[in-house]
Coordinates of C-alpha atoms and ligand atoms in Angstrom, one line a residue:
M1 CA 2.2 10.1 1.0
V2 CA 4.6 12.3 2.4
A3 CA 3.3 16.3 3.6
G4 CA 6.1 18.4 2.2
H5 CA 8.7 18.7 -1.1
G6 CA 11.7 20.6 0.7
M7 CA 14.8 19.0 0.4
V8 CA 14.3 16.3 2.7
G9 CA 10.4 15.3 1.2
A10 CA 11.8 15.1 -2.4
R11 CA 14.8 13.1 -2.0
F12 CA 12.9 10.3 0.1
A13 CA 10.7 10.0 -2.8
E14 CA 14.3 10.0 -4.9
E15 CA 15.5 7.3 -2.1
V16 CA 12.0 5.2 -2.6
R17 CA 12.1 5.3 -6.5
R18 CA 15.7 4.0 -6.9
R19 CA 14.3 1.1 -4.5
D20 CA 11.2 0.3 -6.1
P21 CA 11.5 2.3 -10.0
E22 CA 7.8 1.0 -11.5
G23 CA 6.2 1.8 -8.3
R24 CA 5.0 -1.7 -7.5
R25 CA 5.5 -1.8 -4.3
V26 CA 4.8 2.1 -3.0
R27 CA 2.5 4.1 -4.9
L28 CA 3.3 8.1 -3.5
T29 CA 1.7 11.7 -3.5
V30 CA 3.3 14.6 -2.7
L31 CA 1.9 17.2 -1.4
G32 CA 3.8 20.7 -1.0
A33 CA 3.0 24.3 0.3
E34 CA 5.2 25.9 -1.9
P35 CA 4.5 26.8 -5.4
R36 CA 7.3 25.4 -7.6
P37 CA 9.0 21.3 -7.1
A38 CA 12.1 21.2 -5.0
Y39 CA 14.8 23.1 -4.9
N40 CA 18.7 23.4 -3.2
R41 CA 17.5 25.6 -0.2
V42 CA 21.3 25.3 1.3
L43 CA 22.2 27.1 -2.1
L44 CA 20.3 30.0 -1.1
S45 CA 22.4 31.8 0.3
T46 CA 24.9 31.4 -3.0
V47 CA 22.1 32.8 -5.2
L48 CA 21.6 36.0 -2.9
S49 CA 25.1 36.3 -2.9
G50 CA 25.2 35.9 -7.4
G51 CA 27.3 33.0 -7.4
L52 CA 24.1 30.9 -9.0
T53 CA 20.9 31.3 -10.3
A54 CA 17.6 30.4 -9.1
Q55 CA 17.1 27.3 -12.5
A56 CA 20.2 26.7 -11.0
V57 CA 18.9 24.9 -7.6
Q58 CA 16.3 23.4 -8.3
L59 CA 16.8 19.5 -6.9
H60 CA 15.1 16.8 -10.5
P61 CA 14.5 18.2 -13.7
P62 CA 10.9 19.1 -15.2
G63 CA 8.9 16.4 -15.5
W64 CA 10.7 13.9 -13.2
A65 CA 8.1 13.0 -10.9
A66 CA 5.7 12.2 -13.5
R67 CA 8.4 10.3 -14.3
H68 CA 9.4 8.1 -11.6
R69 CA 5.4 8.2 -10.9
V70 CA 5.1 10.3 -7.8
D71 CA 1.6 11.9 -7.8
L72 CA 2.9 16.0 -7.5
R73 CA 0.8 18.3 -6.2
T74 CA 3.0 21.8 -5.7
G75 CA 1.4 24.5 -4.3
V76 CA -0.9 22.7 -2.3
A77 CA -0.6 22.6 1.6
V78 CA -2.1 19.3 4.3
T79 CA -4.6 21.3 6.6
A80 CA -5.0 18.9 8.8
I81 CA -4.5 14.8 10.1
D82 CA -7.6 12.8 11.0
R83 CA -5.0 10.1 12.0
A84 CA -8.9 7.2 12.5
A85 CA -9.6 7.7 9.2
R86 CA -6.1 7.6 8.0
V87 CA -7.1 10.9 5.6
V88 CA -5.3 14.3 5.3
R89 CA -7.5 17.6 4.2
C90 CA -5.6 19.9 1.8
S91 CA -5.7 23.7 1.8
D92 CA -7.2 22.9 -2.2
G93 CA -9.8 21.3 -0.3
T94 CA -9.1 17.6 -1.7
A95 CA -8.8 14.8 1.0
V96 CA -6.2 12.0 0.3
R97 CA -6.0 8.9 2.1
Y98 CA -2.6 7.3 3.0
D99 CA -1.5 4.3 4.1
E100 CA 1.7 5.6 5.7
L101 CA 2.3 9.4 6.5
V102 CA 6.0 11.2 6.1
L103 CA 6.2 15.1 7.9
A104 CA 8.5 16.3 6.0
T105 CA 7.9 19.8 6.8
G106 CA 10.1 21.4 7.0
S107 CA 11.5 25.0 9.5
R108 CA 9.8 27.9 9.1
A109 CA 11.8 31.5 9.9
W110 CA 11.3 32.8 13.3
L111 CA 9.9 36.4 13.8
P112 CA 11.0 38.2 16.4
P113 CA 9.0 40.2 18.6
L114 CA 9.2 43.5 17.5
D115 CA 7.0 46.2 16.1
G116 CA 6.7 47.0 13.0
L117 CA 7.5 43.3 10.9
D118 CA 4.5 43.5 8.9
D119 CA 6.4 46.1 6.8
D120 CA 6.8 44.6 3.0
R121 CA 10.6 46.1 3.0
V122 CA 11.6 43.2 6.3
V123 CA 11.9 39.7 5.1
T124 CA 12.6 36.2 6.1
F125 CA 15.3 34.1 4.5
R126 CA 13.8 31.0 3.8
D127 CA 12.8 29.9 0.8
L128 CA 13.7 31.2 -3.0
D129 CA 10.2 33.9 -2.7
D130 CA 11.9 35.9 0.3
C131 CA 15.6 35.4 -2.1
E132 CA 14.0 36.7 -5.1
R133 CA 12.5 39.6 -2.4
I134 CA 15.7 40.4 -1.4
L135 CA 17.1 40.8 -4.4
A136 CA 14.5 42.5 -5.7
L137 CA 14.8 46.1 -3.0
A138 CA 20.1 44.5 -3.0
R139 CA 20.1 47.8 -5.8
P140 CA 24.0 49.4 -4.7
G141 CA 24.3 51.3 -2.3
A142 CA 20.9 50.3 -0.6
R143 CA 21.5 50.0 3.0
F144 CA 20.5 46.8 5.1
A145 CA 19.8 45.7 8.4
V146 CA 20.0 41.7 9.2
L147 CA 18.6 41.2 12.4
G148 CA 20.7 38.2 13.9
G149 CA 24.0 37.3 13.7
G150 CA 23.7 33.3 12.9
L151 CA 25.5 31.4 10.5
L152 CA 22.6 32.5 8.1
G153 CA 22.5 36.1 8.9
C154 CA 26.4 36.5 8.3
E155 CA 25.6 34.7 4.7
A156 CA 22.8 36.7 3.8
A157 CA 24.6 40.0 5.1
R158 CA 28.1 38.2 2.9
G159 CA 26.3 38.2 0.1
L160 CA 24.7 41.4 -0.4
A161 CA 27.7 42.7 0.5
G162 CA 29.0 41.7 -2.6
R163 CA 26.1 43.1 -4.4
G164 CA 27.3 46.8 -3.1
V165 CA 25.0 46.6 -0.6
R166 CA 25.8 48.4 2.6
A167 CA 24.8 45.7 5.1
T168 CA 25.3 45.7 9.2
V169 CA 24.5 42.8 11.3
V170 CA 22.7 43.4 14.2
H171 CA 23.5 40.2 16.7
P172 CA 21.7 40.4 20.2
A173 CA 24.4 37.9 21.7
P174 CA 28.3 39.3 23.2
H175 CA 29.6 37.6 19.7
L176 CA 28.5 36.4 16.1
M177 CA 27.3 33.1 15.8
E178 CA 27.2 31.6 19.7
R179 CA 25.8 28.2 18.5
Q180 CA 28.7 26.9 17.1
L181 CA 31.5 29.5 17.9
D182 CA 33.3 30.6 21.2
S183 CA 34.1 34.3 21.6
G184 CA 37.8 34.6 20.4
A185 CA 36.4 32.7 17.0
G186 CA 33.0 35.1 17.5
E187 CA 35.9 38.2 17.2
V188 CA 37.7 37.3 13.9
L189 CA 34.9 36.0 11.9
A190 CA 33.8 39.4 13.1
A191 CA 36.2 41.2 11.7
T192 CA 36.9 39.3 9.1
M193 CA 33.6 40.7 8.2
A194 CA 34.7 44.0 8.5
R195 CA 36.7 43.8 6.0
L196 CA 34.8 42.1 3.7
G197 CA 32.4 45.5 3.9
V198 CA 30.1 44.1 6.7
E199 CA 29.5 46.5 9.7
V200 CA 28.5 44.2 12.8
R201 CA 26.4 45.4 15.7
L202 CA 26.7 42.7 18.6
G203 CA 24.6 43.3 21.9
F204 CA 21.9 45.3 20.2
S205 CA 18.5 44.4 21.1
A206 CA 16.3 45.7 18.7
V207 CA 12.4 46.4 19.3
A208 CA 11.1 48.1 16.3
W209 CA 11.1 48.4 12.3
E210 CA 10.6 51.7 11.4
P211 CA 10.1 52.4 8.0
D212 CA 11.8 55.1 6.4
A213 CA 14.1 55.2 8.9
G214 CA 15.3 51.7 10.2
L215 CA 16.0 48.6 13.1
R216 CA 15.0 51.3 16.0
G217 CA 17.4 49.6 20.3
A218 CA 16.1 49.1 23.5
D219 CA 18.2 52.1 24.7
G220 CA 16.9 54.9 21.8
E221 CA 19.9 54.3 18.8
L222 CA 18.4 54.1 15.3
I223 CA 20.5 51.9 12.4
A224 CA 20.3 53.3 9.6
A225 CA 18.4 50.8 6.7
D226 CA 16.3 51.1 3.8
A227 CA 15.3 46.4 4.0
L228 CA 14.8 44.3 6.9
V229 CA 16.0 41.0 6.3
V230 CA 15.0 38.3 9.2
S231 CA 17.8 35.3 9.6
A232 CA 17.0 34.6 13.5
G233 CA 16.6 31.7 14.0
V234 CA 14.1 28.5 12.7
R235 CA 11.0 26.4 14.8
A236 CA 10.6 23.0 13.6
E237 CA 6.8 23.0 11.6
A238 CA 5.3 21.1 13.8
G239 CA 2.1 21.9 14.2
L240 CA 0.2 19.8 12.2
A241 CA 1.4 16.9 14.2
A242 CA 0.8 18.3 17.2
G243 CA -2.5 19.3 15.6
A244 CA -3.3 15.8 15.4
G245 CA -2.8 14.8 18.7
I246 CA 1.6 13.6 18.0
V247 CA 3.8 13.9 20.6
V248 CA 5.6 17.0 19.8
D249 CA 8.1 18.4 21.5
R250 CA 11.0 21.1 19.7
G251 CA 9.7 18.9 16.4
V252 CA 7.7 15.6 16.0
L253 CA 10.0 12.9 18.3
V254 CA 10.6 10.0 16.2
D255 CA 12.6 7.1 17.3
D256 CA 15.2 5.6 15.2
R257 CA 12.6 4.0 12.8
L258 CA 11.4 7.5 12.0
A259 CA 8.3 6.5 13.7
T260 CA 6.6 9.1 15.3
S261 CA 3.8 8.2 18.5
D262 CA 1.6 7.5 15.9
E263 CA 2.7 4.3 14.5
R264 CA 1.4 5.3 10.4
V265 CA 2.6 8.5 10.7
H266 CA 6.9 9.2 10.2
A267 CA 9.0 12.2 10.6
I268 CA 12.1 12.9 9.1
G269 CA 14.4 16.8 8.1
D270 CA 14.0 19.6 10.2
C271 CA 10.2 18.9 11.4
A272 CA 11.1 15.8 13.4
Q273 CA 13.6 15.7 16.7
H274 CA 15.5 12.6 17.0
P275 CA 17.7 12.7 20.5
G276 CA 21.1 13.2 19.5
T277 CA 20.4 14.4 16.2
P278 CA 21.6 18.8 15.0
A279 CA 18.9 20.5 14.3
G280 CA 18.2 21.9 11.2
L281 CA 20.9 20.7 8.7
V282 CA 20.5 18.6 5.6
Q283 CA 23.2 16.1 5.9
P284 CA 20.8 14.3 9.0
G285 CA 17.4 14.7 6.4
W286 CA 18.9 12.8 3.4
E287 CA 19.9 10.2 5.9
Q288 CA 16.7 9.8 7.5
A289 CA 15.0 9.7 4.5
A290 CA 17.0 6.6 3.0
V291 CA 16.7 4.7 6.1
L292 CA 13.1 5.5 6.1
A293 CA 12.7 4.6 2.6
D294 CA 14.3 1.3 2.8
L295 CA 11.8 0.6 6.1
L296 CA 8.8 1.1 3.9
T297 CA 9.8 -0.5 0.7
G298 CA 10.5 -3.0 2.6
T299 CA 13.9 -3.3 1.6
D300 CA 15.9 -3.6 4.5
P301 CA 13.2 -4.1 7.6
A302 CA 16.8 -3.8 9.9
A303 CA 17.5 0.3 8.9
R304 CA 17.9 2.3 11.9
Y305 CA 19.0 6.2 12.3
R306 CA 21.7 6.1 14.1
G307 CA 22.1 10.3 14.2
T308 CA 24.5 12.0 12.6
R309 CA 27.6 14.6 14.0
A310 CA 27.3 18.0 13.8
V311 CA 29.4 20.3 10.9
T312 CA 28.8 23.2 9.9
R313 CA 30.4 25.0 7.0
L314 CA 29.3 28.3 6.0
K315 CA 29.1 28.7 3.2
A316 CA 30.7 33.2 2.5
R317 CA 33.0 34.2 -0.1
D318 CA 36.5 34.6 1.2
V319 CA 35.3 33.5 4.9
D320 CA 36.6 30.3 5.7
L321 CA 34.2 29.1 8.5
A322 CA 34.4 24.7 10.0
T323 CA 33.3 23.8 13.1
V324 CA 32.4 20.5 14.6
G325 CA 30.6 19.3 17.9
D326 CA 29.2 21.3 20.3
P327 CA 30.9 24.8 21.1
A328 CA 30.0 24.0 25.2
V329 CA 33.2 21.3 24.9
L330 CA 35.4 24.6 24.0
A331 CA 35.1 26.5 27.7
G332 CA 37.3 23.8 29.4
G333 CA 35.7 21.6 31.7
D334 CA 37.0 18.0 31.5
A335 CA 37.9 19.3 27.3
E336 CA 42.0 19.9 26.7
V337 CA 41.3 22.8 24.9
L338 CA 43.9 24.1 22.1
R339 CA 43.8 27.8 20.8
F340 CA 45.7 30.5 18.3
A341 CA 44.2 33.4 17.1
D342 CA 45.2 35.6 15.0
P343 CA 42.3 38.4 14.7
A344 CA 44.2 40.0 12.1
G345 CA 45.2 37.7 9.7
G346 CA 41.3 37.1 9.9
R347 CA 42.5 33.0 11.5
Y348 CA 41.8 30.9 14.4
A349 CA 41.7 27.5 15.2
T350 CA 40.2 25.7 18.5
L351 CA 40.1 21.9 19.5
A352 CA 38.6 20.2 22.3
L353 CA 40.0 16.8 23.5
H354 CA 38.9 14.1 25.9
G355 CA 42.0 11.8 25.9
D356 CA 43.2 11.5 22.8
R357 CA 39.8 12.0 20.8
V358 CA 38.7 15.4 19.1
V359 CA 35.2 16.5 20.8
G360 CA 34.8 20.1 19.3
G361 CA 36.9 22.6 17.5
A362 CA 36.1 25.8 15.4
M363 CA 38.6 27.3 12.5
I364 CA 38.1 30.2 10.5
G365 CA 40.8 31.4 7.8
L366 CA 43.2 28.0 8.1
P367 CA 41.4 24.8 5.3
E368 CA 43.5 22.6 5.5
A369 CA 43.3 21.9 10.0
A370 CA 39.9 22.7 9.4
A371 CA 39.8 19.0 6.7
S372 CA 41.9 18.0 9.3
M373 CA 39.5 18.4 12.3
I374 CA 36.9 17.3 10.7
Q375 CA 38.8 13.9 9.5
Y376 CA 39.6 13.2 13.0
Y377 CA 36.0 14.3 14.8
D378 CA 34.2 12.0 11.7
T379 CA 36.2 9.0 12.2
G380 CA 36.6 9.0 16.0
Q381 CA 40.7 8.1 14.8
P382 CA 43.2 9.1 17.7
A383 CA 44.6 12.4 18.0
P384 CA 48.8 12.4 17.5
S385 CA 50.1 13.6 20.6
D386 CA 52.1 17.0 18.2
R387 CA 49.0 19.2 19.4
L388 CA 51.1 22.1 17.7
G389 CA 50.5 20.3 14.2
L390 CA 46.9 18.7 14.7
L391 CA 45.9 22.0 15.6
F392 CA 47.6 23.1 12.3
G393 CA 46.7 20.2 10.7
R394 CA 50.1 19.3 9.7
A395 CA 49.9 16.2 12.3
L396 CA 52.7 13.5 12.2
P397 CA 52.6 10.2 10.0
G398 CA 50.0 8.1 11.3
A399 CA 47.6 10.8 11.5
P400 CA 44.9 11.5 7.9
E401 CA 46.1 13.7 5.8
T402 CA 43.9 15.7 4.1
A403 CA 45.7 17.9 1.4
D404 CA 46.7 15.0 -0.7
P405 CA 43.7 13.3 -2.0
G406 CA 45.3 10.1 -2.3
R407 CA 46.6 10.1 0.8
L408 CA 42.5 10.1 2.2
P409 CA 42.0 7.0 3.8
A410 CA 39.0 5.8 2.4
A411 CA 36.4 5.9 5.2
A412 CA 36.5 9.4 5.5
V413 CA 33.8 11.1 4.4
V414 CA 33.9 13.7 1.1
C415 CA 30.5 14.9 1.1
R416 CA 28.6 15.5 4.8
C417 CA 25.8 16.7 2.8
N418 CA 25.6 13.0 1.0
S419 CA 27.8 11.2 3.2
V420 CA 29.9 9.9 0.6
T421 CA 33.1 8.7 1.4
K422 CA 36.4 8.8 -0.5
G423 CA 35.9 4.5 -0.8
A424 CA 32.1 5.5 -1.9
L425 CA 33.8 8.0 -5.4
V426 CA 37.4 5.8 -6.0
A427 CA 34.7 2.7 -6.3
A428 CA 32.6 4.5 -8.7
W429 CA 35.5 6.2 -10.3
R430 CA 36.3 2.4 -11.4
D431 CA 32.6 1.6 -12.5
G432 CA 33.6 4.2 -15.0
H433 CA 32.0 7.2 -13.6
T434 CA 36.0 8.7 -14.6
D435 CA 34.6 12.8 -14.5
V436 CA 33.0 14.9 -11.9
G437 CA 30.0 15.7 -13.1
A438 CA 29.7 11.6 -13.9
L439 CA 30.9 11.0 -9.9
A440 CA 28.1 13.2 -8.7
R441 CA 25.6 11.9 -10.6
A442 CA 26.1 8.2 -9.5
T443 CA 27.6 9.3 -5.8
R444 CA 25.8 12.6 -4.9
A445 CA 28.5 14.3 -4.3
T446 CA 29.2 17.6 -4.7
T447 CA 25.1 18.0 -4.9
G448 CA 23.9 19.2 -1.6
C449 CA 26.0 22.6 -0.2
G450 CA 28.6 22.1 -2.3
G451 CA 31.0 22.8 -0.5
C452 CA 33.3 19.6 -1.4
G453 CA 33.7 20.8 -4.6
D454 CA 37.3 20.9 -4.4
T455 CA 38.1 17.7 -2.6
V456 CA 36.3 15.7 -5.6
R457 CA 38.3 17.6 -8.3
G458 CA 41.5 17.2 -6.5
I459 CA 40.4 13.1 -6.1
C460 CA 39.4 13.2 -9.8
A461 CA 42.7 14.5 -11.0
W462 CA 44.2 11.5 -8.9
L463 CA 42.3 9.0 -9.6
A464 CA 42.5 10.1 -13.5
E465 CA 46.7 9.8 -12.8
S466 CA 47.2 6.6 -11.0
D467 CA 44.2 4.4 -12.4
P468 CA 43.4 6.0 -15.6
P469 CA 40.3 4.7 -16.8
T470 CA 40.7 1.9 -20.2
L471 CA 40.5 3.1 -23.4
S472 CA 37.9 0.0 -23.7
G473 CA 36.1 1.6 -21.4
A474 CA 36.6 -2.5 -19.6
R475 CA 36.2 -1.1 -16.1
R476 CA 32.2 0.7 -17.6
S477 CA 29.3 -0.8 -15.9
E478 CA 25.9 -0.6 -18.1
Q479 CA 24.1 -0.4 -14.9
T480 CA 22.4 2.8 -14.6
A481 CA 20.0 2.4 -12.3
L482 CA 20.4 5.3 -9.8
T483 CA 18.5 8.4 -10.7
P484 CA 20.2 11.0 -12.2
V485 CA 21.2 14.0 -10.3
P486 CA 20.9 16.9 -12.5
E487 CA 24.3 18.8 -12.3
E488 CA 23.1 22.2 -11.7
G489 CA 22.8 21.3 -8.2
A490 CA 26.6 20.5 -8.1
A491 CA 29.7 22.7 -7.8
Ligands
FAD1 C1 19.5 30.4 3.4 C2 19.7 29.0 4.2 C3 21.0 28.0 4.0 C4 21.3 27.0 4.8 N1 22.5 26.4 4.8 C5 22.6 25.4 5.4 C6 23.8 24.4 5.4 O1 24.8 24.6 4.2 N2 24.3 23.9 5.3 C7 23.2 22.8 6.1 O2 22.9 21.4 6.4 N3 21.9 23.3 6.5 C8 21.4 24.2 5.6 N4 20.1 24.8 5.7 C9 19.2 24.0 6.5 C10 18.5 23.3 5.2 O3 18.1 23.6 4.1 C11 17.2 22.7 5.7 O4 18.4 22.0 7.3 C12 16.8 21.9 4.5 O5 16.4 22.6 3.7 C13 15.7 21.0 6.0 O6 14.6 20.2 5.1 P1 13.6 20.2 4.6 O7 13.2 19.5 3.8 O8 13.3 19.2 6.2 O9 12.5 21.4 4.8 P2 12.1 22.3 3.8 O10 13.3 22.3 3.2 O11 12.2 24.0 4.7 O12 11.0 22.1 3.0 C14 9.5 21.4 4.2 C15 8.8 22.0 2.7 O13 7.5 21.2 3.4 C16 6.4 22.5 3.0 N5 5.4 23.1 4.0 C17 5.1 22.3 5.3 N6 4.1 22.7 5.9 C18 3.4 21.9 5.3 C19 2.4 21.5 4.7 N7 1.4 21.7 5.9 N8 1.6 20.8 3.8 C20 2.9 20.7 3.0 N9 3.6 21.0 2.1 C21 4.4 21.9 3.6 C22 7.9 23.7 2.9 O14 7.2 25.3 2.3 C23 8.3 24.0 2.3 O15 8.2 23.5 0.6 C24 20.2 26.4 5.4 C25 18.8 27.0 4.8 C26 18.8 28.1 4.5 C27 17.8 29.0 4.6

């Protein structure tokens, strides 16, 4: 029984059916509170900016659940867990028995304590309904305030500005994205946003939304706006577990087997709290779904989830921003910190090293340097002594090559959302998956945030030249057992 049909609950169902296609080992019931089947929430920013339609972000094609023997009930929330009876109670009055319960209830948008947020021109930015409401209000020339200058607030404001909306990001902290960026990077990001038509108000402490006026600050100043997008952070949806007496902290506490304090109840995705795992990103949730499917289908009883390294990318047109690690290391301390700032050119690079290992960093407007930073961070490969080359992604021989797909190391993670390495893409190619769509279906690369699309296309072009598919199709595998991943979600 799975509670939650979001990105991770849906992936868990898919992983179980990869291992148990006929449903001989595991019967699956999935209850989802949203009125529609799961969709790619990560791509909502792209829907908002007009790059994709709502239809294009569905995770599974229509009828997928029935075809894969999944009893999917949408629009039905789990309201309580009776652990003694091993039964969940549902919002439609039904009760469902379980042997194993998987909580994949995600997180919800947090509403700061401001007056007036019950107005119908105030919208959070978490689900497809929110997205549709924002789009209905976003006529060209409208004035929007976006409360919160974190990753999602910046993505939302950029998307709105691209639609001709006058967007102002209002942020209480002294610089944007302070959870991922140091102040220098925050300043360059703010300047870049301003060039793209987004006004940024920092250090603004909002106290009330005033309909027909705008957002009022603690000092009395009014930011005139017709609508407000609240993007002030998320909180793990852990109330169901807490109500059943399961141990909860910021999220539902889980161990390396994704078990909660009740061995029969598991938690994955945004609602789970695993030591050393960044919160609120899809990659950890998808990795957890695979591990739990291994365990609950009996495919690999030794499977364990050991955590995920944090990499964040901003998905906004004309803003190339990537960060790795904890921004606290960029403050110095025992780390060596390299830094380059070109605010006028919209470029910023900073890296923190412990000895010769990259432990943190942020790059704006420097895509090659960002790719190099991520490779060093991921692989833990020693960084070269040429610090200038390292900072700009042009390090000396021996460094992981990032610009040329042919020279990327096989272990380089190309698709972070799905943890797909270059080696896995090459293997899939050699197995007969010789275009981007086929590689996406075989490996799932490009089907998360889509940010790796260019690299996968580059690897595809490089393979077509260096390792052309045989005319006889001799390498093509007859095996098509992988669950098809719809191309719609691919970049
Ligand atoms: C606009 C936007 C952009 C994002 N961009 C990125 C990005 O670039 N990279 C990245 O890694 N992450 C990104 N994220 C975060 C990413 O979407 C989440 O990490 C991911 O969706 C987590 O998946 P989940 O299944 O755990 O939770 P969710 O996708 O939130 O799904 C949880 C589901 O459970 C349902 N549910 C809750 N309670 C119950 C209940 N009691 N009974 C039944 N169902 C219930 C909810 O309605 C929801 O449908 C973004 C998020 C947003 C909103």
